């Protein structure tokens, strides 16, 4: 089929676990993951929703496209969940799903985006967007994303398009600029920035990229750091260098609950793309020797492309990848040392070639403290053959696919299982069944999600917090006693902080603290056992120095609080 339009490019807890029942491996030692397990394991991955469409919207009546519908390209999806404020300053989550709208060929990229205002349950119609990778919110309040391709400008420099936005409430308005990347190596043309950026507590922005150098000519996975808000980046470290006949390219990095960086990356050169893993304990400067990814209970090689990592507000670390199929695994302790409960989440098989159907490119975003969305495509986008015709061998129009041969983007929602029943503190407060008294009321027009409600909104975003200039007192007064099993606290994200927790039956006699935290650095919620019946809970946050200038010399932060019965 000739390409008639100006299609432009896409690219693309414990050791010694027993084997899971039915753990098998494919020929050649490759893993075969369980297909849609009927029961969830003890940690996750309980489904919270039915399969639904993002694009086309509304969903088509027929699974097979006809005529021009075959050119409605949609694939290689990403997703972000961003903290915004709604009417009367009410905290809301804006979920943005982006996907490529052109063939898989290295030329100019085009993308579309679809937005959900209800936590990823439903999405509106899609429209053009400059976004390719997922945006994040920076500490300065801007939303930030990178473009895809590196443009070599010299032996040690390249340019990368970056996109920023100061507001997402009234539509999208992205400002494009070009960041300068510098590297000590002798850089060759090619390469791309893959994966969502992350920002460290000191403001450093980290991005991952893969690039080629003259000494090997093969791709290696790298991490670049910016200290000026994304205007310039310097190569901070090499995640994995190429091996003879093999290359490392697409890499995902995420900060684990202990502050270390976990990286999962794609390894190419064999029969299948496989996944490897490594860790950095110095903010990406040096990395442990890379090793093959292993799934608990499986003695086999894990296949996959385009890995994604997500640290949940509740502390679990989620891994998503695909090809063949799309799948998930969870690290319940948030460290990424063991990946449990792997499961296939979506496939579109034709019974002929196992890597046909979905591209295996996925996206992840947290839409609550323990709920996340996974997005994926139905068919891998076609390439272009040397004769100019579409190469649709990855998703041919032969009518044999389980979910049809239409280029489409879909989603699922999942819940991470938690021990006990979590009290919805925000809902209790809205109903009048919970009263909050606090002196943690610092806020500003530039930080609309700060204030007492910031500690109850389900987000561990940096500025979604209750803040005090100095020591803070935050009290929860319930309409009746509860048998409290656990408390989850996130204090000042990324910074040493302390707090004391007290409980009371009458709100007057508090006794000794039931939880004491000293100099703890939080990157997600951390949990302590209570085992007390109480009607009142008091959290005293200790002041620390080195606060943001807009707050003052000293501050204390209650980023998020959870209680379980």
Short mmCIF file of C-alpha atoms in Angstrom, two decimals, residues 75-513:
data_model
loop_
_atom_site.label_atom_id
_atom_site.label_comp_id
_atom_site.label_asym_id
_atom_site.label_seq_id
_atom_site.Cartn_x
_atom_site.Cartn_y
_atom_site.Cartn_z
CA UNK A 75 0.76 3.27 18.38
CA UNK A 76 3.75 3.50 20.73
CA UNK A 77 1.67 5.09 23.53
CA UNK A 78 2.77 6.96 26.65
CA UNK A 79 0.78 8.31 29.59
CA UNK A 80 1.20 10.87 32.37
CA UNK A 81 -0.93 11.71 35.41
CA UNK A 82 -0.34 15.32 36.46
CA UNK A 83 -1.45 17.21 39.57
CA UNK A 84 -3.71 20.13 38.66
CA UNK A 85 -6.38 22.16 40.44
CA UNK A 86 -10.01 22.30 39.45
CA UNK A 87 -12.87 24.63 40.36
CA UNK A 88 -12.47 26.31 43.78
CA UNK A 89 -8.94 24.95 44.00
CA UNK A 90 -10.03 21.35 44.37
CA UNK A 91 -7.14 18.95 43.62
CA UNK A 92 -7.57 16.98 40.42
CA UNK A 93 -5.53 14.63 38.28
CA UNK A 94 -5.14 15.23 34.56
CA UNK A 95 -4.25 12.05 32.68
CA UNK A 96 -2.68 12.63 29.25
CA UNK A 97 -2.25 9.68 26.89
CA UNK A 98 -0.07 10.36 23.86
CA UNK A 99 0.59 8.14 20.87
CA UNK A 100 2.39 8.26 17.56
CA UNK A 101 0.33 8.85 14.43
CA UNK A 102 2.73 7.89 11.67
CA UNK A 103 4.70 4.96 10.34
CA UNK A 104 7.71 3.52 12.14
CA UNK A 105 10.42 5.33 10.21
CA UNK A 106 13.11 7.79 11.24
CA UNK A 107 11.67 11.08 10.00
CA UNK A 108 9.81 13.94 11.68
CA UNK A 109 7.44 12.71 14.38
CA UNK A 110 3.75 13.41 14.75
CA UNK A 111 1.64 12.56 17.78
CA UNK A 112 -1.83 12.88 19.18
CA UNK A 113 -3.05 13.18 22.76
CA UNK A 114 -6.23 12.26 24.56
CA UNK A 115 -7.12 13.55 28.02
CA UNK A 116 -8.97 11.96 30.92
CA UNK A 117 -10.45 14.03 33.75
CA UNK A 118 -11.74 11.04 35.76
CA UNK A 119 -8.58 9.21 36.72
CA UNK A 120 -8.07 7.38 33.44
CA UNK A 121 -11.49 5.71 33.33
CA UNK A 122 -12.63 7.53 30.18
CA UNK A 123 -10.79 9.63 27.62
CA UNK A 124 -11.97 12.36 25.31
CA UNK A 125 -11.35 12.66 21.56
CA UNK A 126 -7.71 12.89 20.53
CA UNK A 127 -6.04 15.84 18.88
CA UNK A 128 -2.55 16.80 17.66
CA UNK A 129 0.12 17.39 20.28
CA UNK A 130 3.87 18.03 20.21
CA UNK A 131 4.35 15.53 23.04
CA UNK A 132 6.12 12.27 22.30
CA UNK A 133 7.41 11.22 25.71
CA UNK A 134 5.50 11.60 28.97
CA UNK A 135 5.67 14.99 30.72
CA UNK A 136 6.47 15.40 34.41
CA UNK A 137 5.91 18.28 36.83
CA UNK A 138 9.11 20.03 37.91
CA UNK A 139 9.65 21.53 41.35
CA UNK A 140 9.37 25.03 39.86
CA UNK A 141 5.79 24.26 38.79
CA UNK A 142 6.43 23.80 35.08
CA UNK A 143 5.46 20.67 33.17
CA UNK A 144 8.41 19.25 31.24
CA UNK A 145 8.89 16.70 28.44
CA UNK A 146 11.52 15.83 25.90
CA UNK A 147 11.27 15.15 22.20
CA UNK A 148 12.69 11.94 20.83
CA UNK A 149 15.63 12.22 18.46
CA UNK A 150 19.13 13.45 19.28
CA UNK A 151 20.51 15.81 16.63
CA UNK A 152 24.31 15.58 16.58
CA UNK A 153 25.91 19.04 16.26
CA UNK A 154 29.55 18.12 16.84
CA UNK A 155 31.84 15.35 18.09
CA UNK A 156 30.77 16.00 21.68
CA UNK A 157 27.40 17.76 21.40
CA UNK A 158 23.83 17.14 20.32
CA UNK A 159 20.56 19.00 20.52
CA UNK A 160 17.30 17.68 21.91
CA UNK A 161 13.93 19.38 21.72
CA UNK A 162 12.26 20.02 25.07
CA UNK A 163 8.69 21.10 25.77
CA UNK A 164 7.48 23.06 28.81
CA UNK A 165 4.10 24.34 29.91
CA UNK A 166 3.18 26.55 32.83
CA UNK A 167 -0.47 25.50 32.97
CA UNK A 168 -2.61 22.59 31.86
CA UNK A 169 -5.99 23.67 33.17
CA UNK A 170 -7.16 25.49 30.04
CA UNK A 171 -5.93 23.26 27.28
CA UNK A 172 -2.33 22.55 26.37
CA UNK A 173 0.17 25.25 25.58
CA UNK A 174 3.65 23.81 25.08
CA UNK A 175 6.70 26.00 24.54
CA UNK A 176 9.45 24.34 22.51
CA UNK A 177 13.14 25.01 22.95
CA UNK A 178 16.31 23.05 22.27
CA UNK A 179 18.58 21.73 25.00
CA UNK A 180 22.29 21.23 24.36
CA UNK A 181 23.63 17.82 25.37
CA UNK A 182 27.36 17.35 25.92
CA UNK A 183 29.25 14.06 26.17
CA UNK A 184 32.93 13.18 26.55
CA UNK A 185 32.76 10.51 23.86
CA UNK A 186 33.26 10.85 20.10
CA UNK A 187 29.57 10.98 19.18
CA UNK A 188 28.14 9.48 15.98
CA UNK A 189 24.81 10.47 14.36
CA UNK A 190 21.64 8.81 15.59
CA UNK A 191 20.23 8.08 19.00
CA UNK A 192 17.13 9.02 20.94
CA UNK A 193 15.85 10.02 24.37
CA UNK A 194 13.59 7.27 25.65
CA UNK A 195 11.51 7.22 28.79
CA UNK A 196 10.03 9.71 31.21
CA UNK A 197 12.41 12.19 32.89
CA UNK A 198 12.80 12.24 36.66
CA UNK A 199 13.80 15.08 38.98
CA UNK A 200 15.96 14.63 42.06
CA UNK A 201 15.44 16.47 45.33
CA UNK A 202 18.21 18.96 44.53
CA UNK A 203 16.40 19.98 41.32
CA UNK A 204 18.55 17.98 38.90
CA UNK A 205 16.59 16.68 35.91
CA UNK A 206 17.68 13.26 34.64
CA UNK A 207 16.87 11.84 31.22
CA UNK A 208 17.92 8.60 29.58
CA UNK A 209 19.15 8.37 26.01
CA UNK A 210 20.90 5.90 23.77
CA UNK A 211 23.76 7.01 21.52
CA UNK A 212 26.57 5.62 19.36
CA UNK A 213 30.28 6.39 19.60
CA UNK A 214 33.16 5.95 17.17
CA UNK A 215 35.01 3.40 19.29
CA UNK A 216 32.23 0.80 19.07
CA UNK A 217 29.66 2.07 16.55
CA UNK A 218 26.90 0.42 18.63
CA UNK A 219 24.27 1.98 20.85
CA UNK A 220 24.75 2.31 24.59
CA UNK A 221 22.30 3.45 27.26
CA UNK A 222 23.21 6.65 29.10
CA UNK A 223 21.86 9.13 31.64
CA UNK A 224 22.13 12.92 31.23
CA UNK A 225 21.72 15.54 33.97
CA UNK A 226 20.53 19.15 33.83
CA UNK A 227 21.13 21.69 36.60
CA UNK A 228 19.51 24.65 34.82
CA UNK A 229 15.92 23.55 34.37
CA UNK A 230 16.42 21.65 31.12
CA UNK A 231 18.40 24.13 29.04
CA UNK A 232 21.61 22.07 29.04
CA UNK A 233 22.40 18.45 29.88
CA UNK A 234 25.72 16.75 30.55
CA UNK A 235 26.29 13.03 30.37
CA UNK A 236 26.29 11.88 33.98
CA UNK A 237 26.91 8.19 33.46
CA UNK A 238 26.81 5.19 31.15
CA UNK A 239 24.12 2.76 32.23
CA UNK A 240 25.34 -0.05 29.97
CA UNK A 241 27.99 -0.10 27.24
CA UNK A 242 27.59 -2.31 24.15
CA UNK A 243 29.02 -5.81 23.99
CA UNK A 244 30.38 -7.50 20.85
CA UNK A 245 27.37 -8.13 18.65
CA UNK A 246 24.93 -6.65 21.19
CA UNK A 247 23.68 -3.16 22.00
CA UNK A 248 21.72 -1.48 24.79
CA UNK A 249 19.18 1.16 23.82
CA UNK A 250 15.77 1.91 25.40
CA UNK A 251 16.20 2.42 29.15
CA UNK A 252 13.77 3.34 31.91
CA UNK A 253 15.02 4.74 35.22
CA UNK A 254 13.10 5.39 38.42
CA UNK A 255 13.99 6.38 41.95
CA UNK A 256 13.39 3.51 44.36
CA UNK A 257 12.03 3.99 47.88
CA UNK A 258 15.59 4.06 49.25
CA UNK A 259 16.64 6.83 46.83
CA UNK A 260 18.75 4.62 44.57
CA UNK A 261 18.09 4.62 40.83
CA UNK A 262 16.79 1.44 39.21
CA UNK A 263 17.25 0.99 35.47
CA UNK A 264 15.67 -1.63 33.22
CA UNK A 265 16.87 -1.57 29.62
CA UNK A 266 16.51 -3.26 26.27
CA UNK A 267 19.28 -5.55 24.99
CA UNK A 268 19.38 -6.18 21.22
CA UNK A 269 21.38 -8.54 19.03
CA UNK A 270 19.88 -11.96 19.65
CA UNK A 271 16.80 -13.70 18.34
CA UNK A 272 14.60 -11.55 20.59
CA UNK A 273 15.05 -8.27 22.38
CA UNK A 274 15.60 -9.06 26.07
CA UNK A 275 15.56 -7.00 29.25
CA UNK A 276 18.44 -6.27 31.61
CA UNK A 277 18.66 -4.44 34.92
CA UNK A 278 21.13 -2.38 36.95
CA UNK A 279 21.21 0.10 39.86
CA UNK A 280 23.00 3.32 40.79
CA UNK A 281 23.52 4.55 44.35
CA UNK A 282 25.15 7.87 43.39
CA UNK A 283 22.37 9.53 41.38
CA UNK A 284 23.32 7.92 38.07
CA UNK A 285 27.07 8.59 37.96
CA UNK A 286 28.07 4.94 38.25
CA UNK A 287 26.07 1.77 37.76
CA UNK A 288 26.34 -1.81 38.92
CA UNK A 289 27.30 -4.38 36.26
CA UNK A 290 24.24 -4.95 34.11
CA UNK A 291 22.52 -8.33 34.44
CA UNK A 292 19.62 -10.10 32.82
CA UNK A 293 16.25 -9.25 34.36
CA UNK A 294 14.83 -12.06 36.43
CA UNK A 295 11.25 -12.65 37.54
CA UNK A 296 10.60 -14.35 40.88
CA UNK A 297 9.79 -18.04 40.39
CA UNK A 298 11.11 -18.14 36.81
CA UNK A 299 14.43 -19.49 35.57
CA UNK A 300 14.34 -18.08 32.06
CA UNK A 301 15.29 -15.11 29.91
CA UNK A 302 12.83 -12.21 29.93
CA UNK A 303 11.95 -10.85 26.51
CA UNK A 304 10.76 -7.30 26.00
CA UNK A 305 11.16 -3.84 24.57
CA UNK A 306 10.56 -0.30 25.82
CA UNK A 307 10.50 -0.97 29.58
CA UNK A 308 8.67 1.46 31.88
CA UNK A 309 9.13 1.90 35.63
CA UNK A 310 6.78 3.61 38.06
CA UNK A 311 7.22 4.21 41.80
CA UNK A 312 3.71 4.37 43.20
CA UNK A 313 2.82 6.91 45.91
CA UNK A 314 2.08 3.88 48.09
CA UNK A 315 5.65 2.62 47.66
CA UNK A 316 5.34 -0.30 45.21
CA UNK A 317 7.54 -0.24 42.10
CA UNK A 318 5.80 -1.33 38.87
CA UNK A 319 7.53 -2.66 35.74
CA UNK A 320 5.78 -2.69 32.36
CA UNK A 321 7.10 -4.01 29.05
CA UNK A 322 6.07 -6.08 26.06
CA UNK A 323 6.83 -8.00 22.89
CA UNK A 324 5.61 -10.56 22.86
CA UNK A 325 2.40 -9.40 24.52
CA UNK A 326 2.19 -6.64 27.13
CA UNK A 327 2.88 -7.47 30.75
CA UNK A 328 3.40 -6.17 34.28
CA UNK A 329 5.41 -7.16 37.35
CA UNK A 330 5.60 -5.60 40.82
CA UNK A 331 8.32 -5.01 43.37
CA UNK A 332 6.20 -4.73 46.55
CA UNK A 333 8.96 -3.20 48.68
CA UNK A 334 9.71 -0.53 46.07
CA UNK A 335 13.37 -1.52 45.67
CA UNK A 336 13.27 -3.41 42.39
CA UNK A 337 15.44 -6.26 43.68
CA UNK A 338 12.69 -8.81 43.04
CA UNK A 339 9.89 -8.71 40.47
CA UNK A 340 6.83 -10.64 41.60
CA UNK A 341 3.51 -11.67 40.12
CA UNK A 342 4.30 -11.12 36.43
CA UNK A 343 1.27 -11.34 34.23
CA UNK A 344 0.26 -10.69 30.65
CA UNK A 345 -2.18 -7.79 30.55
CA UNK A 346 -2.97 -7.60 26.83
CA UNK A 347 -2.17 -9.48 23.66
CA UNK A 348 -3.41 -9.49 20.09
CA UNK A 349 -2.13 -12.77 18.76
CA UNK A 350 -2.65 -14.22 15.30
CA UNK A 351 -1.46 -17.74 16.13
CA UNK A 352 1.36 -17.54 13.59
CA UNK A 353 4.17 -15.32 14.89
CA UNK A 354 4.37 -14.60 18.61
CA UNK A 355 5.83 -11.09 18.21
CA UNK A 356 3.08 -9.90 15.88
CA UNK A 357 0.17 -7.79 17.04
CA UNK A 358 0.79 -5.20 19.72
CA UNK A 359 4.15 -3.43 19.53
CA UNK A 360 4.85 -4.09 23.21
CA UNK A 361 5.36 -0.37 23.83
CA UNK A 362 3.45 0.65 26.94
CA UNK A 363 2.99 3.58 29.31
CA UNK A 364 2.43 3.78 33.08
CA UNK A 365 1.12 6.50 35.40
CA UNK A 366 -0.18 6.60 38.98
CA UNK A 367 -3.78 7.80 39.19
CA UNK A 368 -4.02 7.33 42.95
CA UNK A 369 -1.79 6.19 45.81
CA UNK A 370 -2.40 2.54 44.93
CA UNK A 371 -3.97 2.68 41.46
CA UNK A 372 -2.23 3.01 38.10
CA UNK A 373 -3.04 3.03 34.42
CA UNK A 374 -1.29 1.00 31.75
CA UNK A 375 -1.68 2.01 28.09
CA UNK A 376 -0.73 -0.10 25.07
CA UNK A 377 -1.44 -0.40 21.37
CA UNK A 378 -3.36 -3.03 19.43
CA UNK A 379 -1.01 -3.31 16.43
CA UNK A 380 2.61 -2.41 15.88
CA UNK A 381 2.83 0.51 13.45
CA UNK A 382 3.95 -0.35 9.91
CA UNK A 383 7.35 0.50 8.54
CA UNK A 384 8.16 1.55 4.99
CA UNK A 385 9.81 -0.83 2.53
CA UNK A 386 12.56 0.28 0.13
CA UNK A 387 9.98 0.45 -2.66
CA UNK A 388 7.90 2.98 -0.70
CA UNK A 389 5.12 0.57 0.21
CA UNK A 390 3.97 -0.05 3.76
CA UNK A 391 5.61 -2.94 5.56
CA UNK A 392 2.76 -4.35 7.64
CA UNK A 393 4.29 -7.72 8.44
CA UNK A 394 3.98 -7.04 12.21
CA UNK A 395 0.23 -6.62 11.93
CA UNK A 396 -0.90 -7.85 8.50
CA UNK A 397 -4.50 -7.48 7.37
CA UNK A 398 -5.32 -11.19 7.30
CA UNK A 399 -8.21 -11.12 9.79
CA UNK A 400 -6.65 -13.61 12.21
CA UNK A 401 -5.93 -11.33 15.16
CA UNK A 402 -7.88 -11.83 18.37
CA UNK A 403 -8.73 -8.13 18.59
CA UNK A 404 -8.50 -7.26 14.92
CA UNK A 405 -5.90 -5.53 12.79
CA UNK A 406 -6.85 -1.95 13.62
CA UNK A 407 -4.21 0.51 14.81
CA UNK A 408 -5.60 1.51 18.19
CA UNK A 409 -4.60 2.51 21.71
CA UNK A 410 -6.27 0.98 24.78
CA UNK A 411 -5.98 1.08 28.56
CA UNK A 412 -6.41 -0.89 31.75
CA UNK A 413 -6.48 0.26 35.38
CA UNK A 414 -4.93 -1.79 38.18
CA UNK A 415 -4.93 -1.63 41.98
CA UNK A 416 -1.94 -2.52 44.12
CA UNK A 417 -3.26 -4.67 46.97
CA UNK A 418 -2.74 -3.26 50.46
CA UNK A 419 -3.15 -5.02 53.83
CA UNK A 420 -6.28 -3.88 55.63
CA UNK A 421 -8.90 -1.36 54.59
CA UNK A 422 -7.67 2.10 53.71
CA UNK A 423 -9.73 4.96 55.07
CA UNK A 424 -10.54 7.50 52.37
CA UNK A 425 -9.59 10.51 54.47
CA UNK A 426 -10.41 13.08 51.80
CA UNK A 427 -13.91 11.66 51.32
CA UNK A 428 -14.50 11.47 55.08
CA UNK A 429 -13.50 15.12 55.37
CA UNK A 430 -15.82 16.16 52.55
CA UNK A 431 -18.74 14.34 54.22
CA UNK A 432 -18.03 15.94 57.57
CA UNK A 433 -17.02 12.64 59.21
CA UNK A 434 -13.44 13.88 59.65
CA UNK A 435 -12.30 17.26 60.95
CA UNK A 436 -8.74 18.52 60.47
CA UNK A 437 -7.13 21.08 62.78
CA UNK A 438 -3.64 22.24 61.86
CA UNK A 439 -1.19 25.11 61.73
CA UNK A 440 0.32 23.68 58.51
CA UNK A 441 -1.38 26.22 56.30
CA UNK A 442 1.42 27.75 54.24
CA UNK A 443 0.39 28.26 50.60
CA UNK A 444 0.87 30.64 47.69
CA UNK A 445 -0.90 31.35 44.37
CA UNK A 446 1.95 29.55 42.60
CA UNK A 447 1.46 26.44 44.78
CA UNK A 448 -2.31 25.95 44.79
CA UNK A 449 -2.17 22.33 46.03
CA UNK A 450 -0.41 23.24 49.27
CA UNK A 451 -2.48 23.57 52.44
CA UNK A 452 -4.19 21.15 54.84
CA UNK A 453 -5.86 19.20 52.02
CA UNK A 454 -2.52 18.59 50.32
CA UNK A 455 -1.77 15.83 52.82
CA UNK A 456 -4.98 13.95 52.00
CA UNK A 457 -5.19 14.18 48.19
CA UNK A 458 -3.52 10.87 47.31
CA UNK A 459 -0.54 12.52 45.60
CA UNK A 460 3.10 12.50 46.69
CA UNK A 461 3.91 15.33 44.30
CA UNK A 462 6.42 17.72 45.85
CA UNK A 463 4.02 20.65 46.17
CA UNK A 464 0.95 18.58 47.01
CA UNK A 465 1.58 18.90 50.75
CA UNK A 466 0.66 20.52 54.05
CA UNK A 467 3.53 22.87 54.99
CA UNK A 468 4.50 24.86 58.08
CA UNK A 469 7.22 27.44 58.64
CA UNK A 470 8.85 25.56 61.48
CA UNK A 471 7.31 22.75 63.54
CA UNK A 472 3.88 21.63 62.37
CA UNK A 473 0.85 20.13 64.10
CA UNK A 474 -1.71 18.18 62.07
CA UNK A 475 -4.67 16.58 63.88
CA UNK A 476 -7.33 14.22 62.52
CA UNK A 477 -10.58 14.11 64.50
CA UNK A 478 -12.97 11.30 63.43
CA UNK A 479 -16.68 11.09 64.11
CA UNK A 480 -16.20 7.74 65.85
CA UNK A 481 -13.37 5.49 67.09
CA UNK A 482 -11.50 3.27 64.63
CA UNK A 483 -9.29 0.26 65.23
CA UNK A 484 -6.20 1.65 63.45
CA UNK A 485 -3.87 -1.00 62.07
CA UNK A 486 -1.28 1.06 60.17
CA UNK A 487 -0.31 4.60 59.33
CA UNK A 488 1.43 5.69 56.15
CA UNK A 489 3.39 8.92 56.06
CA UNK A 490 5.38 10.76 53.44
CA UNK A 491 7.21 13.75 54.87
CA UNK A 492 9.33 16.20 52.86
CA UNK A 493 10.04 14.28 49.61
CA UNK A 494 13.71 13.64 49.04
CA UNK A 495 14.92 15.45 52.18
CA UNK A 496 15.72 14.25 55.72
CA UNK A 497 12.72 14.88 57.98
CA UNK A 498 11.25 13.81 61.29
CA UNK A 499 7.81 13.43 62.84
CA UNK A 500 5.97 12.00 65.87
CA UNK A 501 2.54 10.37 65.79
CA UNK A 502 0.15 10.32 68.75
CA UNK A 503 -3.31 8.75 69.13
CA UNK A 504 -6.08 9.56 71.58
CA UNK A 505 -9.59 8.39 72.42
CA UNK A 506 -10.78 11.76 73.70
CA UNK A 507 -8.57 14.32 71.88
CA UNK A 508 -7.08 15.60 75.16
CA UNK A 509 -4.88 12.84 76.56
CA UNK A 510 -2.22 11.89 73.98
CA UNK A 511 0.38 9.98 75.95
CA UNK A 512 3.69 8.94 74.39
CA UNK A 513 4.18 8.89 70.60
#
